mmCIF file of C-alpha atoms in Angstrom:
data_model
loop_
_atom_site.group_PDB
_atom_site.id
_atom_site.type_symbol
_atom_site.label_atom_id
_atom_site.label_comp_id
_atom_site.label_asym_id
_atom_site.label_seq_id
_atom_site.Cartn_x
_atom_site.Cartn_y
_atom_site.Cartn_z
ATOM 1 C CA UNK A 1150 39.914 50.444 5.245
ATOM 2 C CA UNK A 1151 39.595 48.528 1.668
ATOM 3 C CA UNK A 1152 36.612 46.360 0.202
ATOM 4 C CA UNK A 1153 38.475 43.917 -0.873
ATOM 5 C CA UNK A 1154 42.159 43.335 0.484
ATOM 6 C CA UNK A 1155 43.076 40.497 -2.063
ATOM 7 C CA UNK A 1156 41.741 39.268 -5.433
ATOM 8 C CA UNK A 1157 42.565 36.386 -7.240
ATOM 9 C CA UNK A 1158 41.796 36.084 -10.745
ATOM 10 C CA UNK A 1159 41.174 32.894 -13.111
ATOM 11 C CA UNK A 1160 39.811 31.550 -16.057
ATOM 12 C CA UNK A 1161 37.161 29.273 -15.021
ATOM 13 C CA UNK A 1162 36.758 27.966 -18.400
ATOM 14 C CA UNK A 1163 40.254 27.128 -18.991
ATOM 15 C CA UNK A 1164 40.644 25.290 -15.729
ATOM 16 C CA UNK A 1165 36.955 23.333 -16.586
ATOM 17 C CA UNK A 1166 38.942 22.318 -19.654
ATOM 18 C CA UNK A 1167 42.066 21.158 -18.345
ATOM 19 C CA UNK A 1168 40.331 19.402 -15.355
ATOM 20 C CA UNK A 1169 36.678 18.470 -16.310
ATOM 21 C CA UNK A 1170 34.549 17.419 -13.074
ATOM 22 C CA UNK A 1171 37.525 17.456 -10.816
ATOM 23 C CA UNK A 1172 37.019 21.762 -11.052
ATOM 24 C CA UNK A 1173 34.138 21.561 -9.339
ATOM 25 C CA UNK A 1174 35.083 18.437 -6.822
ATOM 26 C CA UNK A 1175 38.506 19.675 -5.833
ATOM 27 C CA UNK A 1176 39.505 22.900 -6.970
ATOM 28 C CA UNK A 1177 36.537 24.887 -5.946
ATOM 29 C CA UNK A 1178 36.689 23.483 -2.400
ATOM 30 C CA UNK A 1179 39.882 24.502 -2.257
ATOM 31 C CA UNK A 1180 39.776 28.058 -3.425
ATOM 32 C CA UNK A 1181 36.925 28.438 -1.020
ATOM 33 C CA UNK A 1182 39.246 27.411 1.842
ATOM 34 C CA UNK A 1183 41.971 29.954 0.598
ATOM 35 C CA UNK A 1184 39.322 32.501 0.603
ATOM 36 C CA UNK A 1185 37.909 31.209 4.433
ATOM 37 C CA UNK A 1186 41.548 31.136 5.530
ATOM 38 C CA UNK A 1187 42.216 34.841 4.423
ATOM 39 C CA UNK A 1188 39.182 35.720 6.145
ATOM 40 C CA UNK A 1189 40.255 34.152 9.341
ATOM 41 C CA UNK A 1190 43.616 36.191 8.834
ATOM 42 C CA UNK A 1191 41.548 39.293 8.620
ATOM 43 C CA UNK A 1192 41.892 39.630 4.763
ATOM 44 C CA UNK A 1193 38.436 40.114 2.751
ATOM 45 C CA UNK A 1194 39.394 37.761 -0.716
ATOM 46 C CA UNK A 1195 37.396 38.138 -3.534
ATOM 47 C CA UNK A 1196 37.162 35.373 -6.651
ATOM 48 C CA UNK A 1197 36.917 37.161 -9.966
ATOM 49 C CA UNK A 1198 36.455 34.726 -13.243
ATOM 50 C CA UNK A 1199 38.167 36.590 -16.069
ATOM 51 C CA UNK A 1200 35.593 34.967 -18.510
ATOM 52 C CA UNK A 1201 32.329 35.067 -16.615
ATOM 53 C CA UNK A 1202 30.809 38.065 -18.595
ATOM 54 C CA UNK A 1203 28.171 38.707 -15.530
ATOM 55 C CA UNK A 1204 31.137 38.714 -12.849
ATOM 56 C CA UNK A 1205 33.172 40.922 -15.552
ATOM 57 C CA UNK A 1206 30.495 43.454 -16.284
ATOM 58 C CA UNK A 1207 29.430 43.933 -12.611
ATOM 59 C CA UNK A 1208 32.564 45.212 -12.006
ATOM 60 C CA UNK A 1209 32.668 47.370 -15.577
ATOM 61 C CA UNK A 1210 35.585 45.545 -16.850
ATOM 62 C CA UNK A 1211 35.790 43.480 -20.267
ATOM 63 C CA UNK A 1212 35.378 39.812 -20.288
ATOM 64 C CA UNK A 1213 38.213 37.302 -21.552
ATOM 65 C CA UNK A 1214 36.446 35.911 -24.435
ATOM 66 C CA UNK A 1215 39.205 34.347 -26.442
ATOM 67 C CA UNK A 1216 41.419 32.209 -24.063
ATOM 68 C CA UNK A 1217 44.801 32.438 -25.199
ATOM 69 C CA UNK A 1218 44.530 36.416 -25.801
ATOM 70 C CA UNK A 1219 47.021 38.295 -24.101
ATOM 71 C CA UNK A 1220 45.858 41.612 -24.888
ATOM 72 C CA UNK A 1221 42.064 40.481 -23.298
ATOM 73 C CA UNK A 1222 43.627 39.322 -20.224
ATOM 74 C CA UNK A 1223 45.390 42.607 -19.885
ATOM 75 C CA UNK A 1224 42.506 44.510 -20.452
ATOM 76 C CA UNK A 1225 40.142 42.298 -18.133
ATOM 77 C CA UNK A 1226 42.604 42.310 -15.100
ATOM 78 C CA UNK A 1227 43.163 46.439 -15.615
ATOM 79 C CA UNK A 1228 39.647 46.748 -15.143
ATOM 80 C CA UNK A 1229 39.165 44.414 -12.167
ATOM 81 C CA UNK A 1230 42.056 46.579 -10.548
ATOM 82 C CA UNK A 1231 40.500 49.448 -11.510
ATOM 83 C CA UNK A 1232 37.252 48.883 -9.868
ATOM 84 C CA UNK A 1233 38.137 46.907 -6.698
ATOM 85 C CA UNK A 1234 41.698 48.578 -6.222
ATOM 86 C CA UNK A 1235 42.678 45.600 -3.819
ATOM 87 C CA UNK A 1236 46.494 45.132 -2.144
ATOM 88 C CA UNK A 1237 47.290 42.038 -3.539
ATOM 89 C CA UNK A 1238 45.923 40.563 -7.071
ATOM 90 C CA UNK A 1239 47.165 37.067 -7.179
ATOM 91 C CA UNK A 1240 46.905 34.922 -10.900
ATOM 92 C CA UNK A 1241 45.209 31.593 -10.123
ATOM 93 C CA UNK A 1242 47.110 28.754 -12.670
ATOM 94 C CA UNK A 1243 49.506 28.407 -14.893
ATOM 95 C CA UNK A 1244 49.863 29.969 -18.500
ATOM 96 C CA UNK A 1245 47.555 27.924 -20.154
ATOM 97 C CA UNK A 1246 44.919 29.415 -17.747
ATOM 98 C CA UNK A 1247 46.619 32.933 -17.552
ATOM 99 C CA UNK A 1248 49.068 33.994 -20.238
ATOM 100 C CA UNK A 1249 52.080 35.677 -19.645
ATOM 101 C CA UNK A 1250 52.741 38.558 -21.836
ATOM 102 C CA UNK A 1251 55.272 38.177 -24.595
ATOM 103 C CA UNK A 1252 57.528 41.295 -23.921
ATOM 104 C CA UNK A 1253 60.070 42.260 -26.928
ATOM 105 C CA UNK A 1254 63.355 41.423 -24.917
ATOM 106 C CA UNK A 1255 65.700 44.614 -25.450
ATOM 107 C CA UNK A 1256 68.515 42.171 -24.676
ATOM 108 C CA UNK A 1257 67.855 39.630 -27.093
ATOM 109 C CA UNK A 1258 71.554 38.882 -27.296
ATOM 110 C CA UNK A 1259 71.029 36.308 -24.111
ATOM 111 C CA UNK A 1260 69.266 34.459 -26.604
ATOM 112 C CA UNK A 1261 65.866 35.073 -26.116
ATOM 113 C CA UNK A 1262 64.085 37.117 -28.498
ATOM 114 C CA UNK A 1263 60.785 37.333 -26.181
ATOM 115 C CA UNK A 1264 60.580 38.158 -22.429
ATOM 116 C CA UNK A 1265 57.420 36.379 -21.110
ATOM 117 C CA UNK A 1266 56.626 38.279 -18.121
ATOM 118 C CA UNK A 1267 53.637 38.886 -15.142
ATOM 119 C CA UNK A 1268 55.219 42.210 -15.202
ATOM 120 C CA UNK A 1269 53.067 44.000 -17.424
ATOM 121 C CA UNK A 1270 49.627 42.791 -14.879
ATOM 122 C CA UNK A 1271 51.756 44.698 -12.014
ATOM 123 C CA UNK A 1272 51.206 48.030 -14.114
ATOM 124 C CA UNK A 1273 48.606 50.589 -15.201
ATOM 125 C CA UNK A 1274 49.940 50.973 -18.629
ATOM 126 C CA UNK A 1275 47.568 49.452 -20.902
ATOM 127 C CA UNK A 1276 48.876 46.328 -23.187
ATOM 128 C CA UNK A 1277 51.935 46.950 -25.233
ATOM 129 C CA UNK A 1278 54.918 44.283 -26.433
ATOM 130 C CA UNK A 1279 57.823 46.692 -25.282
ATOM 131 C CA UNK A 1280 59.018 46.183 -21.633
ATOM 132 C CA UNK A 1281 59.849 50.110 -21.302
ATOM 133 C CA UNK A 1282 56.033 50.488 -21.354
ATOM 134 C CA UNK A 1283 55.927 48.593 -17.708
ATOM 135 C CA UNK A 1284 58.966 50.451 -15.597
ATOM 136 C CA UNK A 1285 56.725 51.172 -13.018
ATOM 137 C CA UNK A 1286 54.954 49.125 -11.486
ATOM 138 C CA UNK A 1287 51.791 49.756 -8.848
ATOM 139 C CA UNK A 1288 50.242 46.758 -8.067
ATOM 140 C CA UNK A 1289 51.386 43.988 -6.090
ATOM 141 C CA UNK A 1290 51.030 40.938 -8.241
ATOM 142 C CA UNK A 1291 51.766 37.004 -7.560
ATOM 143 C CA UNK A 1292 51.290 34.028 -9.416
ATOM 144 C CA UNK A 1293 49.623 30.671 -7.882
ATOM 145 C CA UNK A 1294 50.440 28.079 -10.661
ATOM 146 C CA UNK A 1295 49.462 24.937 -11.801
ATOM 147 C CA UNK A 1296 51.517 22.729 -14.225
ATOM 148 C CA UNK A 1297 51.111 23.521 -17.570
ATOM 149 C CA UNK A 1298 49.084 21.051 -19.548
ATOM 150 C CA UNK A 1299 47.960 19.348 -16.476
ATOM 151 C CA UNK A 1300 44.734 16.910 -16.333
ATOM 152 C CA UNK A 1301 44.785 16.170 -12.852
ATOM 153 C CA UNK A 1302 44.271 19.274 -10.214
ATOM 154 C CA UNK A 1303 46.774 17.598 -7.654
ATOM 155 C CA UNK A 1304 49.307 20.227 -7.804
ATOM 156 C CA UNK A 1305 46.873 23.446 -7.868
ATOM 157 C CA UNK A 1306 44.643 21.946 -5.261
ATOM 158 C CA UNK A 1307 48.172 21.406 -2.769
ATOM 159 C CA UNK A 1308 49.512 24.740 -3.772
ATOM 160 C CA UNK A 1309 45.967 26.280 -2.777
ATOM 161 C CA UNK A 1310 46.015 24.483 0.391
ATOM 162 C CA UNK A 1311 49.613 25.481 1.161
ATOM 163 C CA UNK A 1312 48.604 29.269 0.598
ATOM 164 C CA UNK A 1313 45.645 28.552 3.067
ATOM 165 C CA UNK A 1314 48.095 27.345 5.750
ATOM 166 C CA UNK A 1315 50.407 30.066 5.387
ATOM 167 C CA UNK A 1316 51.459 32.079 8.350
ATOM 168 C CA UNK A 1317 53.470 35.745 8.335
ATOM 169 C CA UNK A 1318 56.564 35.840 9.600
ATOM 170 C CA UNK A 1319 59.091 38.468 10.800
ATOM 171 C CA UNK A 1320 60.529 40.442 8.472
ATOM 172 C CA UNK A 1321 63.917 39.777 10.216
ATOM 173 C CA UNK A 1322 62.795 35.874 8.592
ATOM 174 C CA UNK A 1323 63.837 37.520 5.249
ATOM 175 C CA UNK A 1324 66.529 39.834 5.347
ATOM 176 C CA UNK A 1325 69.119 37.780 4.048
ATOM 177 C CA UNK A 1326 68.441 36.742 0.364
ATOM 178 C CA UNK A 1327 69.644 34.209 -2.060
ATOM 179 C CA UNK A 1328 69.628 35.324 -5.561
ATOM 180 C CA UNK A 1329 70.269 33.023 -8.507
ATOM 181 C CA UNK A 1330 70.788 33.511 -12.459
ATOM 182 C CA UNK A 1331 71.841 31.853 -15.417
ATOM 183 C CA UNK A 1332 75.285 32.690 -17.496
ATOM 184 C CA UNK A 1333 73.236 33.275 -20.266
ATOM 185 C CA UNK A 1334 71.298 36.206 -18.832
ATOM 186 C CA UNK A 1335 74.994 37.541 -17.310
ATOM 187 C CA UNK A 1336 74.522 41.044 -19.856
ATOM 188 C CA UNK A 1337 70.906 41.817 -18.319
ATOM 189 C CA UNK A 1338 72.103 40.442 -15.143
ATOM 190 C CA UNK A 1339 74.847 42.745 -15.055
ATOM 191 C CA UNK A 1340 73.249 45.978 -16.232
ATOM 192 C CA UNK A 1341 72.809 48.712 -14.616
#
């Protein structure tokens, strides 16, 4: 069995800057409740703060020293994954906590020169801005976001509470699905 099933990564300094004293008073207890709920579900969950040097050094991973550095965030997540090999990796916070990666959009004709994405966090390939460097995801990665620019943690605490209360459902519940796109993305949506 795995030593860790799920790793929740976040940037403590960014959350403290956003929420001040409410980070310790409200966010940390909500995060602890999620870890406890996972334990009750039989999952071992570990929280790792990308900017806490002692935590990162214990894993042999480079800490994030520049909050907005996409390169540092990618290297830090890669180091955490290499050290712990979790089944799931969860990014906690919006893009002002853990930035999305800025990939050059090969279909810029859709109107977007940059494809903002968490895809690189799901791949073993090192930092790059080329989307074709990330064609083979090897990790299960999700994000529990708060609101970008928020100063009150109500939404983040609510998201953590929903995750703590989540219950597994049968596969049949997910067999039918709905997919949406935007007209501006027609070329990329229809590309094989």
